[in-house]
Amino acid sequence: MKTILVVVGTRPEAIKLAPVILAIQKKSSHFKVKVCSTAQHRHILDPVLNLFQISPDIDLNLMQNNQSISDLTARAMVSLTQAIRSVAPDLVMVQGDTTTAMVAAMAAFYQRIPVAHIEAGLRTKNILNPFPEEMNRRVISVLGQFHFAPTVRAVNALVSEGVPKERVYLTGNTVIDALQLILQRSENQDLKVKVDERKIILVTAHRRESFGEPLQNICEALRLIASRNPDVHIVYSVHPNPSVQDPVRRNLLGKDNISLLDPLEYHFFVKLMNACYFILTDSGGIQEEGPALGKPVLVMREETERFEGIEAGASKLIGTQSETILAETEKLLRNFETYQQMAKAVSCYGDGTAAEKISNLLVELL
Ligand code: UDP
């Protein structure tokens, strides 16, 4: 019997690790599974764990207001070291590119415990964007033993950086597993916004790179889209971070066809993605979920590590200039042929079997 310690800190990590935790829990004759939450983002993380009925065995409760990356890293290193020592696992599992994931991998390495990395190999090739995530995921690739890559592009990125080929496994992205699990359940959820004949444009924008001028531009574009297109209903899930709340509320509150919502629990958000006409976002995970649902995604970022959706014609990188956001949005609204070309459901990020593949591989590997 091998013990696996799964470390989770933020909402996207919980969404993408939940199917893996459930899959390895099912292999109870092989694995004892322990879950450690750093609660890097407490308020939006816990509902995801509840949704998948996962209760952390260890809760490090690390979140503090206005925490700097260095401060979080230092406190996480001390707490995660103790947590790993107390569990003494055979494997530490991390996901993605957060500070939680990077520090857990480093803390495991210091104790000579192997690390499995879920969603390995995503790269923009610009270490400053996204910051610090591009560096975090590269560091994990150097520290890790088992690299579960979502796509062929990710496999190739890892191999080209010198990660041994035999340690890289193509699995698909576990976000598609999570999406499918929730879609099966979310049929009877209400939508949290009024649904009428207006087309819903679903919006999220809360990356660090978007703070300041880019977010100001995004708000300006949304204001123009709303006033020029009364047949549209903009629904924006607004992250609790004050760097997002303040400009968004200042610019968009009280507009007729703009609804500002608190972050939605995952099952509500999935329902809304399914009901919308298309998505405007700077999110990583939503770039994967949108194409799977046949919803065009306009990516309001300067760079992305998710090219597969763009190559498949399901998403488009449009930057953060307000004129471009307005023009690309209106093109999708007015040109039905362009819309239809983007609105084809594509499975470029996985087929919903990634967690199963990972759990089967772990039986062989451990
Ligand atoms: N999401 C959610 N509720 C919301 C907004 C997003 O559950 O109100 C989900 C979304 O479906 C996706 C994930 O959160 O799976 C993306 O999180 P985020 O954009 O914060 O992080 P990223 O994917 O960019 O790392």
GROMACS .gro file of C-alpha atoms and ligand atoms in nm, residues 11-12 15 204 206-207 237 263-266 269 273 283-286 289, ligand 1:
model
   43
   11ARG     CA    1  -0.987   2.682  -0.721
   12PRO     CA    2  -0.842   2.565  -1.055
   15ILE     CA    3  -1.121   2.146  -1.005
  204THR     CA    4  -1.395   3.646  -1.633
  206HIS     CA    5  -0.865   3.839  -1.289
  207ARG     CA    6  -0.510   3.738  -1.371
  237SER     CA    7  -1.807   3.661  -1.259
  263PRO     CA    8  -1.761   3.407  -0.806
  264LEU     CA    9  -1.992   3.119  -0.887
  265GLU     CA   10  -1.961   2.773  -0.748
  266TYR     CA   11  -1.826   2.545  -1.018
  269PHE     CA   12  -2.042   2.833  -1.361
  273MET     CA   13  -2.076   2.836  -1.973
  283SER     CA   14  -0.844   3.243  -1.757
  284GLY     CA   15  -0.640   2.934  -1.833
  285GLY     CA   16  -0.894   2.666  -1.743
  286ILE     CA   17  -1.178   2.835  -1.929
  289GLU     CA   18  -1.351   2.419  -2.102
  367UDP     N1   19  -1.475   2.911  -1.240
  367UDP     C1   20  -1.572   2.888  -1.142
  367UDP     N2   21  -1.651   2.994  -1.102
  367UDP     C2   22  -1.637   3.120  -1.152
  367UDP     C3   23  -1.536   3.142  -1.249
  367UDP     C4   24  -1.456   3.035  -1.290
  367UDP     O1   25  -1.589   2.776  -1.093
  367UDP     O2   26  -1.711   3.208  -1.112
  367UDP     C5   27  -1.390   2.798  -1.282
  367UDP     C6   28  -1.375   2.778  -1.431
  367UDP     O3   29  -1.477   2.697  -1.484
  367UDP     C7   30  -1.238   2.713  -1.443
  367UDP     C8   31  -1.162   2.769  -1.325
  367UDP     O4   32  -1.258   2.823  -1.236
  367UDP     O5   33  -1.244   2.573  -1.430
  367UDP     C9   34  -1.067   2.875  -1.372
  367UDP     O6   35  -1.016   2.943  -1.267
  367UDP     P1   36  -0.924   3.071  -1.285
  367UDP     O7   37  -0.962   3.145  -1.409
  367UDP     O8   38  -0.930   3.143  -1.156
  367UDP     O9   39  -0.778   3.012  -1.295
  367UDP     P2   40  -0.688   2.966  -1.417
  367UDP    O10   41  -0.761   2.858  -1.490
  367UDP    O11   42  -0.662   3.088  -1.501
  367UDP    O12   43  -0.564   2.915  -1.351
   0.00000   0.00000   0.00000
